[in-house]
Coordinates of C-alpha atoms in Angstrom, one line a residue:
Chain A
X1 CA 0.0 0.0 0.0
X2 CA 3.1 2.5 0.4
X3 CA 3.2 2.1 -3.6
X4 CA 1.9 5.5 -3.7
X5 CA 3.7 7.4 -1.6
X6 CA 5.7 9.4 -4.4
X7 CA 2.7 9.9 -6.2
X8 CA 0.6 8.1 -8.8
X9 CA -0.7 9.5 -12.2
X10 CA -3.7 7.5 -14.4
X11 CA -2.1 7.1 -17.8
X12 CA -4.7 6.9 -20.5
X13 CA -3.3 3.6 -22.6
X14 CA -5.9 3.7 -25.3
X15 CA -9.2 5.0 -26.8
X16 CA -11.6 2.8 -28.0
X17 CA -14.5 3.3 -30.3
X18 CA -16.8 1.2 -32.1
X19 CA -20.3 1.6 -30.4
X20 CA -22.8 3.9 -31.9
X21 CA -24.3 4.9 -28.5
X22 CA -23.1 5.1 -25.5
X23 CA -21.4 2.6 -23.6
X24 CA -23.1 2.2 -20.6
X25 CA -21.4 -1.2 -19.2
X26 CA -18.0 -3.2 -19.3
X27 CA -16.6 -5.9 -17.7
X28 CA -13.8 -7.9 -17.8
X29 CA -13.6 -11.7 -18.5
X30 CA -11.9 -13.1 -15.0
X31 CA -10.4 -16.4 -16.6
X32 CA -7.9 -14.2 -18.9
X33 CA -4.6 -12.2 -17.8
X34 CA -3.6 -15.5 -16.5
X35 CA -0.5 -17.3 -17.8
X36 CA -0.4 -15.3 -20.8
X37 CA -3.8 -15.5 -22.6
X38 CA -4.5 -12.1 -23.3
X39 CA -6.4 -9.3 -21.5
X40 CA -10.5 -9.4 -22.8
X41 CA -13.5 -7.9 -21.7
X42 CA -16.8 -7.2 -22.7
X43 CA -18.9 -3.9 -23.5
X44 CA -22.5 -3.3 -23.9
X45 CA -24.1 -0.3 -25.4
X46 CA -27.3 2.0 -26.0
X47 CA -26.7 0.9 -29.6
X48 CA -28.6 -2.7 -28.7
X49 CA -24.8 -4.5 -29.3
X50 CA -22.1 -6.4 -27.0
X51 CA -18.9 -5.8 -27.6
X52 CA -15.6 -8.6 -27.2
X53 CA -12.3 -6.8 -26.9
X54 CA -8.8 -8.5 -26.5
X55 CA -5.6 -6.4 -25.8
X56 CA -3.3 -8.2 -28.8
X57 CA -0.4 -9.7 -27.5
X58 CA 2.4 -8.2 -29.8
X59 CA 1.4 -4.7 -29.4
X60 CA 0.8 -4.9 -25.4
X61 CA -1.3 -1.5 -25.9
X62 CA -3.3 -2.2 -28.8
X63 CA -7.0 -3.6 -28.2
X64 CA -9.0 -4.9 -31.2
X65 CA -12.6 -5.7 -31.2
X66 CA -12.9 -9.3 -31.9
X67 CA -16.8 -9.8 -31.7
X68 CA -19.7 -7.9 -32.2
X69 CA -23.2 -9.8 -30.7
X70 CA -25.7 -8.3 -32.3
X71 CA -29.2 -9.1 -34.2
X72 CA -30.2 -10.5 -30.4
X73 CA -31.4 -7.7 -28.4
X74 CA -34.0 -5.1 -29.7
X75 CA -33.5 -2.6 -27.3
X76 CA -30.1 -1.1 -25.4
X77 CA -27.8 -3.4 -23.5
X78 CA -27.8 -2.0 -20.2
X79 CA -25.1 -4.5 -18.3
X80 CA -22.9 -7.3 -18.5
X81 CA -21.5 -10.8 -16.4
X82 CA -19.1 -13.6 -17.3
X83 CA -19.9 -16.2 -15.2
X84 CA -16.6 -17.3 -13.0
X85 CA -15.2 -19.9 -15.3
X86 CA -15.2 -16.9 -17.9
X87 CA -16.8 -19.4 -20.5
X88 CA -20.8 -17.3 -20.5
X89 CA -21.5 -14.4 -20.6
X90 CA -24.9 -12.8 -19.2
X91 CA -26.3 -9.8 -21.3
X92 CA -29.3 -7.8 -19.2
X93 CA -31.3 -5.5 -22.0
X94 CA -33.8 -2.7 -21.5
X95 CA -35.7 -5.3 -23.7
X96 CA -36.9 -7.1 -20.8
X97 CA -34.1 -10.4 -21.5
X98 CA -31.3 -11.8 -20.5
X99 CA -29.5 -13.4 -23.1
X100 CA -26.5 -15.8 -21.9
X101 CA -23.8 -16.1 -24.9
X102 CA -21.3 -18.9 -25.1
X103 CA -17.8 -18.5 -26.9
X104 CA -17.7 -20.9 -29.2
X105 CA -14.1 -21.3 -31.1
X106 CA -14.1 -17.7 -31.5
X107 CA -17.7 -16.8 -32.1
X108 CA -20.4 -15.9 -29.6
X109 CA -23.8 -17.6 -29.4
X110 CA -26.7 -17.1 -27.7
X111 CA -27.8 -20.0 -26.3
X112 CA -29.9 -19.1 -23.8
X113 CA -32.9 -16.6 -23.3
X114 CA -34.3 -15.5 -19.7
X115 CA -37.4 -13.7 -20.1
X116 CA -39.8 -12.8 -16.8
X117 CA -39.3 -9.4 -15.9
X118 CA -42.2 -7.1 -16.9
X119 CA -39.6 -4.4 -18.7
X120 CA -36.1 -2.9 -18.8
X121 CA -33.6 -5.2 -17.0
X122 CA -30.6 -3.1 -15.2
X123 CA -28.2 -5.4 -13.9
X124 CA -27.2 -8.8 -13.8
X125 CA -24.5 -10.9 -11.9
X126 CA -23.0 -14.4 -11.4
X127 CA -22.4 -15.6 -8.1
X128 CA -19.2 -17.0 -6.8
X129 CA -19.3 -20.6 -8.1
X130 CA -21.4 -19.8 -11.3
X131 CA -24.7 -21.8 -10.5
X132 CA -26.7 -18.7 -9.9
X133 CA -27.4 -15.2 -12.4
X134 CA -28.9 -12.7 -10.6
X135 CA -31.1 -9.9 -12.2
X136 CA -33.2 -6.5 -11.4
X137 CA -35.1 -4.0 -13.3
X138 CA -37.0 -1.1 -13.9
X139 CA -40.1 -3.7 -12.6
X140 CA -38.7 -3.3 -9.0
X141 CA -37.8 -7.1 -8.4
X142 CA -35.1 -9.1 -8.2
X143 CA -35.1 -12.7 -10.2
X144 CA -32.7 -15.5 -8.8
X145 CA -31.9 -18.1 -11.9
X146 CA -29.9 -21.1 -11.3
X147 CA -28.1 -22.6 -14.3
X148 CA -29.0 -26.3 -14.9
X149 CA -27.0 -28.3 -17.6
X150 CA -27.3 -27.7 -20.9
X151 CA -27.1 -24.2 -20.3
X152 CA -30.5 -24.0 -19.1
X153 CA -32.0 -22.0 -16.8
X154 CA -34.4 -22.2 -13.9
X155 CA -36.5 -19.5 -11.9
X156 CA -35.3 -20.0 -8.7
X157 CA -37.2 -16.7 -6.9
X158 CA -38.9 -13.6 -7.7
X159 CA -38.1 -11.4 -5.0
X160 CA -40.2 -7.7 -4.4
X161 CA -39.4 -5.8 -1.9
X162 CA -37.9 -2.5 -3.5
X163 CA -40.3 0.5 -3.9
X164 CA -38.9 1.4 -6.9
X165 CA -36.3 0.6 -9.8
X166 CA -33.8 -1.7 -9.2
X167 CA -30.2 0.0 -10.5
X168 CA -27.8 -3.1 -9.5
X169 CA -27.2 -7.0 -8.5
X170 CA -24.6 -8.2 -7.2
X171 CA -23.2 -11.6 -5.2
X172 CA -21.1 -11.4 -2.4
X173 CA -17.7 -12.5 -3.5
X174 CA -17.5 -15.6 -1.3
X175 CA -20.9 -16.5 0.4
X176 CA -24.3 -16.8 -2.0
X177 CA -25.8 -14.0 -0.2
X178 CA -27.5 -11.2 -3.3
X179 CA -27.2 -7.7 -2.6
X180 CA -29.3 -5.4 -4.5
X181 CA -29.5 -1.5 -4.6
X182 CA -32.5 0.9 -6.1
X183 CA -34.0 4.2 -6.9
X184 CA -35.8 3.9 -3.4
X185 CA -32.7 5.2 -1.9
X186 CA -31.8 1.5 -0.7
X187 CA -29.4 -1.3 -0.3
X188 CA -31.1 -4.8 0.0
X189 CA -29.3 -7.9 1.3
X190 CA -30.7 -11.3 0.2
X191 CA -29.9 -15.0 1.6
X192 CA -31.8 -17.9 0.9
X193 CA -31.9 -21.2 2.5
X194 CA -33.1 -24.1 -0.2
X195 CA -35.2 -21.8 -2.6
X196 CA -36.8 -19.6 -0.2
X197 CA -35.4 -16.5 -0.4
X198 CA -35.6 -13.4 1.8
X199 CA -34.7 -9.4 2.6
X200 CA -32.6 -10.2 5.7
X201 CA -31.8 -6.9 5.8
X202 CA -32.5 -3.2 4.3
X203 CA -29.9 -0.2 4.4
X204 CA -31.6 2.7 3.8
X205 CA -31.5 6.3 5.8
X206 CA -32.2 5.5 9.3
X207 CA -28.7 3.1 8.8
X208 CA -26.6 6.2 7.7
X209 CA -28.0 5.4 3.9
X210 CA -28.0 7.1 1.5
X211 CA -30.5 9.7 0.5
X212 CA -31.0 9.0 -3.3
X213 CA -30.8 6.7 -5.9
X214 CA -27.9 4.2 -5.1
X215 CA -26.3 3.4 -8.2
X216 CA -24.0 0.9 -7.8
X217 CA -21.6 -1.2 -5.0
X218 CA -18.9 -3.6 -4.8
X219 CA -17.0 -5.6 -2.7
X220 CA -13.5 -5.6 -1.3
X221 CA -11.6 -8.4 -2.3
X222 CA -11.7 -10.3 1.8
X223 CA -15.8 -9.1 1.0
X224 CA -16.2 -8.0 4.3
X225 CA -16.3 -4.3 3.1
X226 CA -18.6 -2.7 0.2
X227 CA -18.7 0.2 -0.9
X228 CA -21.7 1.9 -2.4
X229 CA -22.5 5.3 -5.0
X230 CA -25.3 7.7 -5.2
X231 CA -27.3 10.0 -7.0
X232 CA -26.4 12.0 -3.1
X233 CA -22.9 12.6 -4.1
X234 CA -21.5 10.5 -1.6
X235 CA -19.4 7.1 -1.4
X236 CA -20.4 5.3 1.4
X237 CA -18.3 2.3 3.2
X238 CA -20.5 -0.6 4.8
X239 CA -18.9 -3.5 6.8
X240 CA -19.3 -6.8 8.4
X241 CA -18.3 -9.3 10.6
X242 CA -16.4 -12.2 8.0
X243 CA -16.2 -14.9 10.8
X244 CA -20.1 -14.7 11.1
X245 CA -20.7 -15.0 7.7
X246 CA -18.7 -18.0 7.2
X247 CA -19.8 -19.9 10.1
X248 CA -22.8 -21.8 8.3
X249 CA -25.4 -19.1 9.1
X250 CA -24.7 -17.6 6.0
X251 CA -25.7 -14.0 6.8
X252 CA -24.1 -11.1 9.3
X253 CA -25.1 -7.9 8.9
X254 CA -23.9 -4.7 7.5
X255 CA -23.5 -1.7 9.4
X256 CA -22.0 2.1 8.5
X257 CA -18.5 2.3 8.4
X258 CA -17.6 5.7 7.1
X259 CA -19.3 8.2 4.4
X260 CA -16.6 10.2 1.8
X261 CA -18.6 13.4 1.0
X262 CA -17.4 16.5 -0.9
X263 CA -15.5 14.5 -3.5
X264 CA -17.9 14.8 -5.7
X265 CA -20.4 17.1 -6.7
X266 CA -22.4 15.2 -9.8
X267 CA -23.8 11.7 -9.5
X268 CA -21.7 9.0 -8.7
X269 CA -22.7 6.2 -11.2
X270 CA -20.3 3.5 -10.7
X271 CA -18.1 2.3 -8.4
X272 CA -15.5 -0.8 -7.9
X273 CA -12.8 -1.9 -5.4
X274 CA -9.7 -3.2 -6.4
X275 CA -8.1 -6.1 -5.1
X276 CA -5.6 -4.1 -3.7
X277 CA -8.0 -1.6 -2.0
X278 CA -8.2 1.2 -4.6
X279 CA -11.5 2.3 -4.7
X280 CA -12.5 3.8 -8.4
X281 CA -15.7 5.9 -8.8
X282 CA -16.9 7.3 -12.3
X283 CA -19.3 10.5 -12.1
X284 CA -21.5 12.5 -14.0
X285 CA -18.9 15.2 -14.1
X286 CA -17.2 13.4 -16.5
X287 CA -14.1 12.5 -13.9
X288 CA -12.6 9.1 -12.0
X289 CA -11.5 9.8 -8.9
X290 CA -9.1 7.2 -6.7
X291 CA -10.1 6.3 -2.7
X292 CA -7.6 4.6 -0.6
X293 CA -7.6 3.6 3.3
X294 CA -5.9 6.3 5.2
X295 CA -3.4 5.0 7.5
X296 CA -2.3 7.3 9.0
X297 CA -4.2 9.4 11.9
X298 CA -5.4 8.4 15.4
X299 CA -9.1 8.1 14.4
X300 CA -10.7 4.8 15.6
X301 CA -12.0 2.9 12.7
X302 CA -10.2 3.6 9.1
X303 CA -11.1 6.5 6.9
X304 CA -10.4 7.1 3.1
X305 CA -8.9 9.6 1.8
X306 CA -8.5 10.8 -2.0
X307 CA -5.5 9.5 -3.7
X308 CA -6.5 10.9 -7.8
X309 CA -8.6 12.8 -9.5
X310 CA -8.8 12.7 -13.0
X311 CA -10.6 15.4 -14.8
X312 CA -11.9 15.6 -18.0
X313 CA -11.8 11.8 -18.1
X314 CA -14.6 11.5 -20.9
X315 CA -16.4 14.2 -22.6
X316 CA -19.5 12.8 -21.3
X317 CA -20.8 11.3 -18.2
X318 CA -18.7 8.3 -16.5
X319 CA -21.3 4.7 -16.7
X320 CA -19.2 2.2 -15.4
X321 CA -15.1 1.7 -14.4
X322 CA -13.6 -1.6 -13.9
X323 CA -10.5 -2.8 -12.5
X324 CA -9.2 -5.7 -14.7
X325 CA -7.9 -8.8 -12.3
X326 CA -4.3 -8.8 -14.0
X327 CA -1.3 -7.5 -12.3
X328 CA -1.0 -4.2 -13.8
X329 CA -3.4 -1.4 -12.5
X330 CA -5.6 -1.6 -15.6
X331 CA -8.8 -0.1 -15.6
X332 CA -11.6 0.6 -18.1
X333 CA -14.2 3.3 -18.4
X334 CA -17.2 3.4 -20.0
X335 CA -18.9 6.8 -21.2
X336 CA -22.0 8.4 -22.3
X337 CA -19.5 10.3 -25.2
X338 CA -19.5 6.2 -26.7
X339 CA -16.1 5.6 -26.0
X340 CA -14.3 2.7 -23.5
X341 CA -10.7 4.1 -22.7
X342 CA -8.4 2.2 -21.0
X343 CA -5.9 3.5 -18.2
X344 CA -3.2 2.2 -16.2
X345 CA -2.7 4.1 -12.8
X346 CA 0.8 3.9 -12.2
X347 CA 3.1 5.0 -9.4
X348 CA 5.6 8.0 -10.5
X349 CA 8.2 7.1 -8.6
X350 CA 9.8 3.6 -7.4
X351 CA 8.4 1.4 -4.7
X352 CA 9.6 3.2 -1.0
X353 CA 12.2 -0.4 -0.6
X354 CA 9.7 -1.9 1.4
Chain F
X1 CA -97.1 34.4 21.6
X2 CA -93.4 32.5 21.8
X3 CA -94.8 29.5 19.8
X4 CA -95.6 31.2 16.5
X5 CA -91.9 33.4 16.2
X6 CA -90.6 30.0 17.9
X7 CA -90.4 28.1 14.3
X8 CA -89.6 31.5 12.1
X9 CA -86.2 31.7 14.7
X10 CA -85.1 28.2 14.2
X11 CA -85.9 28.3 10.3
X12 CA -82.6 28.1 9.1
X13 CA -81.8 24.6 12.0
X14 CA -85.3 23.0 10.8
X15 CA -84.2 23.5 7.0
X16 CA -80.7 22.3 7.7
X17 CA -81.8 18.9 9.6
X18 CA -84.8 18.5 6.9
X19 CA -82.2 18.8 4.2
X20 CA -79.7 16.6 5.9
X21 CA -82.3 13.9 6.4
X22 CA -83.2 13.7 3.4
X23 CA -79.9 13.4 2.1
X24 CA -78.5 10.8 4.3
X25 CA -81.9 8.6 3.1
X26 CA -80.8 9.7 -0.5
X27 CA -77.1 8.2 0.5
X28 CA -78.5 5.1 2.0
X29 CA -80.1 4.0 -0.9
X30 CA -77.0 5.6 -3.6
X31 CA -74.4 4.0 -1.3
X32 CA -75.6 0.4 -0.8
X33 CA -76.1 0.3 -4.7
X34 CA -72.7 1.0 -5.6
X35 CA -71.3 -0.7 -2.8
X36 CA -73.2 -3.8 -4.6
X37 CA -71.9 -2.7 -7.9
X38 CA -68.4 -2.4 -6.6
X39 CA -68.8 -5.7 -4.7
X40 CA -69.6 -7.5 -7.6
X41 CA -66.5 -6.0 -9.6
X42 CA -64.1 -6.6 -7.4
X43 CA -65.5 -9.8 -6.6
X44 CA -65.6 -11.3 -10.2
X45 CA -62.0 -10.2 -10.7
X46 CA -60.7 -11.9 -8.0
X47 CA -62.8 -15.0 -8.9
X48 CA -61.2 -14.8 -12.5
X49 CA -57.7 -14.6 -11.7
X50 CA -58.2 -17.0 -9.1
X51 CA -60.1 -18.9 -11.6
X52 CA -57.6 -18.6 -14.2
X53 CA -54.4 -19.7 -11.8
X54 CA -56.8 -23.1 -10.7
X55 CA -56.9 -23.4 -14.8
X56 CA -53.2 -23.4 -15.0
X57 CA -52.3 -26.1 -12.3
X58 CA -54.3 -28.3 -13.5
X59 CA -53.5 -28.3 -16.9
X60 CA -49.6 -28.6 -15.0
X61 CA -50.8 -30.9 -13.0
X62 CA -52.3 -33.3 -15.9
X63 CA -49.1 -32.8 -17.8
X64 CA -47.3 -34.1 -15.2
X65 CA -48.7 -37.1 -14.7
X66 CA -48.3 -37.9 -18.2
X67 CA -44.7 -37.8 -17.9
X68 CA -43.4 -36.7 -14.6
X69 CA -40.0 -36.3 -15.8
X70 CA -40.4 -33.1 -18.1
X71 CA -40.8 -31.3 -15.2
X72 CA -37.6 -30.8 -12.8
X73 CA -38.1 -31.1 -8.8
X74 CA -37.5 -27.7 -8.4
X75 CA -40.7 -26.8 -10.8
X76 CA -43.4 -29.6 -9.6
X77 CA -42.3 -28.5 -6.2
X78 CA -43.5 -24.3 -7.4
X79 CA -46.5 -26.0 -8.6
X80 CA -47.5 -27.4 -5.3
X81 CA -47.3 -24.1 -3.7
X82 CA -49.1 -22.6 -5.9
X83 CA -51.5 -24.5 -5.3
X84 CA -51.6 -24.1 -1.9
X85 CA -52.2 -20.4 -2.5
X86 CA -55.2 -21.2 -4.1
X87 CA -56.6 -23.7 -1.3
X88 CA -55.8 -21.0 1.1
X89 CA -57.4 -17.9 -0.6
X90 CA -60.2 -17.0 1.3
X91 CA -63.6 -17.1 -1.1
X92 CA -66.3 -16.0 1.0
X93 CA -64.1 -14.0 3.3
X94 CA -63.2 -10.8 1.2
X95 CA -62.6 -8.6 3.8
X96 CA -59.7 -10.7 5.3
X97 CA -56.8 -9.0 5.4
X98 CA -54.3 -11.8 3.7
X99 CA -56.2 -11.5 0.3
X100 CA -53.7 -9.1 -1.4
X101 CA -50.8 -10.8 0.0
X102 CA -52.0 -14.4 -0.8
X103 CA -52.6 -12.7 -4.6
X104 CA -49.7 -10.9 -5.2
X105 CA -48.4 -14.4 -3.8
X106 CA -50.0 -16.0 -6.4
X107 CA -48.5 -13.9 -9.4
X108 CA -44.8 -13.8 -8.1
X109 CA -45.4 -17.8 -8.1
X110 CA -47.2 -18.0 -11.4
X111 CA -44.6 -15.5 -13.4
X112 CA -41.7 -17.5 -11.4
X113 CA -43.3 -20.7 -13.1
X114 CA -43.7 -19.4 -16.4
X115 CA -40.5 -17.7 -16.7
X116 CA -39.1 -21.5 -15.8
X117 CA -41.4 -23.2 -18.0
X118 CA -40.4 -20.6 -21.0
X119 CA -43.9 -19.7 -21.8
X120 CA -45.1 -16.4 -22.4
X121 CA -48.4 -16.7 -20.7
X122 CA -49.7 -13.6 -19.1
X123 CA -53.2 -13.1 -16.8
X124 CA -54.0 -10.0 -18.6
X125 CA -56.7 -8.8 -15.6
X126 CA -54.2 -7.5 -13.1
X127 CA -51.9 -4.8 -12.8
X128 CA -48.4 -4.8 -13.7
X129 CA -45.7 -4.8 -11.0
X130 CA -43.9 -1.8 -11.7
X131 CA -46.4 0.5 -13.8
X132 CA -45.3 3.7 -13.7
X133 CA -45.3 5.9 -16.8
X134 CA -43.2 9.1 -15.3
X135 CA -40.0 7.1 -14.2
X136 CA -37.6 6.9 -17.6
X137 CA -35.2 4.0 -18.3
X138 CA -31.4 4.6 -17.3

């Protein structure tokens, strides 16, 4: 963590275009960066297309768009999953589906179609070991599939509960416990024991929520922190207690760690935590801005402080930025202005000899 | 003497009541007939989505004992509970306060079965879920 204590600058690698809309989504596939199979991730777009990109392995800063899925959705692409093993990919469209796409030597299929919610579909997300897709929508629920062979799925639950449009799903990194968040101003938490599935807990004002449209969260990479983003212009940090929620009982609860107010002063609309603890937030005002722990201090409990900001990032509003897994500090950006630029936050000087 | 300015005093009271009285008989009668009206509404469209749910199961039911193993645990088990939710519905007891839950109950089960099953079938008498025209797409 003392990497950046000679400073850090975000160093824009590349600018990709190709979408004919804006880019609302991204994310990366988790299987590559590993033992030299190349960097790829996945974009979807107002322009009703999915996007595959691969960084090319003799030029390491050139990406090339090596699929386009189209001809399958008839309305935007709002979000995007690759399930765990990195082989699906789940595509959630304001069309009311969910279309899951399988990478067959080089081409993408769709070979499965979820249909049930009543319209747009916002978010969708795989959970830790790949047998369950999680998704939410404009309809206010939240739909639990689990995949059955042949690449089938099954309604699991239809959970209500939100008062309003659900922005984003999203498993836990390590238990199967769904966390959900919503134009009601709220952060649900479900678990489920067999197939009945339940609100074990809501995080809304009287918790220290926050007080408007939460658009996104995400996990640290132990999962016993999560950060969240609002239409409030704050980041919030939530905890929990890890040893309870792997004893068996499946669920602890979340409580208010620490809100990071002033940073901003558009909407927040996307969030994610590295797995080094860098905490990445895209905005409205067209800027990413970089949250660490601060160490130092005698306050009880940690706080964040800003590390980078990055103006002018895009020339439109922020949608989505995603750490890749790989060992470089790669991240993606998605934008309103149609783009996806890829950065690399790197340290100015060398690592303090620790 | 008092008597005869007695009723030109309380005109305006003997007026008022007369008027009221009349009214309230007038309401009575209005009232109980659209209460009946309403009644039988409300009534008949809980009867037909009811009706229509009871249609469904045991078309699923039929199918499944003509081969039992189209149909996964997970599904015959939805089916069940469903129709549980229909045993339990309270017919001649509207005013009970578990009839909206039991139906919204119902739909979440049906549109979870459906969804499963892959068919687009729809009750087209009830409300959507999450009808409302002034919120926009993002």
């Amino acid at each position: 963590m003392e990497l950046y204590e000679g400073g850090c600058e975000l160093k824009l690698l590349e600018t990709l275009e190709g979408h004919s809309d804006r880019v609302w989504s991204l994310a990366w596939n988790p299987v590559t960066a590993a033992a030299g199979t190349p960097l790829v991730f996945a974009s979807c777009s107002g322009d009703k297309t999915v996007r595959i990109w691969e960084n090319t392995p003799s030029h390491s800063a050139s990406w090339t768009c090596k699929a386009v899925l189209e001809d399958t959705h008839t309305r935007t692409v709002r979000s995007c999953a690759w399930s765990p093993s990195g082989k699906l990919l789940a595509t959630a469209s304001f069309d009311a589906t969910t279309a899951i796409w399988e990478n067959v030597g080089g081409d993408y299929e769709c070979v499965s179609t979820l249909e049930g919610h009543e319209n747009e579909v916002k978010s969708v997300s795989w959970n830790a070991s790949g047998t369950l897709l999680a998704t939410c929508g404009r309809d206010k629920s939240v739909w639990i599939w689990e995949l059955q062979p042949g690449n089938e799925f099954e309604c699991v639950s239809v959970l209500q509960g939100h008062t309003q449009d659900v922005k984003m799903v999203q498993w836990h990194p390590s238990t199967d416990v769904l966390f959900s968040c919503s134009y009601d101003n709220t952060i649900k938490v479900w678990a489920g024991d067999d197939d009945d599935w339940q609100c074990v807990q809501t995080l809304g004002e009287p918790n220290s929520g926050h007080s408007s449209t939460v658009w996104a969260l995400s996990f640290n990479a132990s999962g016993d922190k999560m950060v969240t983003c609002s239409d409030d212009l704050t980041l919030k940090i939530w905890e929990t207690d890890n040893i309870q929620m792997h004893s068996g009982d499946g669920y602890a609860p979340w409580r208010h760690l620490c809100t990071l107010t002033g940073y901003h002063d558009r909407s927040i609309f996307s969030v994610h935590w590295s797995s080094e603890g860098i905490i990445a937030s895209g905005a409205a005002d067209d800027a990413i801005r970089f949250f660490v722990e601060n160490r130092d201090g005698l306050v009880d409990g940690p706080t964040y402080k800003l590390l980078l900001k990055k103006e002018k990032a895009h020339d439109m509003d922020i949608n989505s930025i995603q750490w890749s897994s790989g060992e470089k500090r790669l991240l993606a950006s998605a934008s309103d202005d149609g783009t996806i630029k890829i950065w690399e936050l790197a340290s100015l000087c060398m690592e303090n000899g620790h | 003497m008092e008597d005869i300015f007695e009723s030109s005093l309380h005109l305006e009271e003997t007026h008022f009541e007369e008027g009221y009285s009349d009214g309230y008989k007038h309401g009575l009668v209005i009232g109980k007939e659209e209460a009946q009206q309403v009644g039988l509404r409300v009534g008949f469209e809980a009867g037909e989505e009811l009706g229509f749910y009871r249609g469904c199961i045991e078309v699923w039911n039929f199918a499944i004992r003509v081969d039992q193993t189209r149909f996964s645990d997970r599904i015959q088990k939805m089916i069940k509970q469903m129709e549980e939710l229909v045993e339990k519905y309270p017919v001649f007891d509207p005013e009970s306060e578990s009839v909206q839950e039991l139906m919204e109950a119902l739909r979440l089960k049906f549109r979870a079965i459906s969804a499963t099953l892959g068919m687009k079938l729809e009750y087209n008498g009830y409300p959507k879920m999450g009808q409302d025209p002034k919120e926009m797409g993002f």
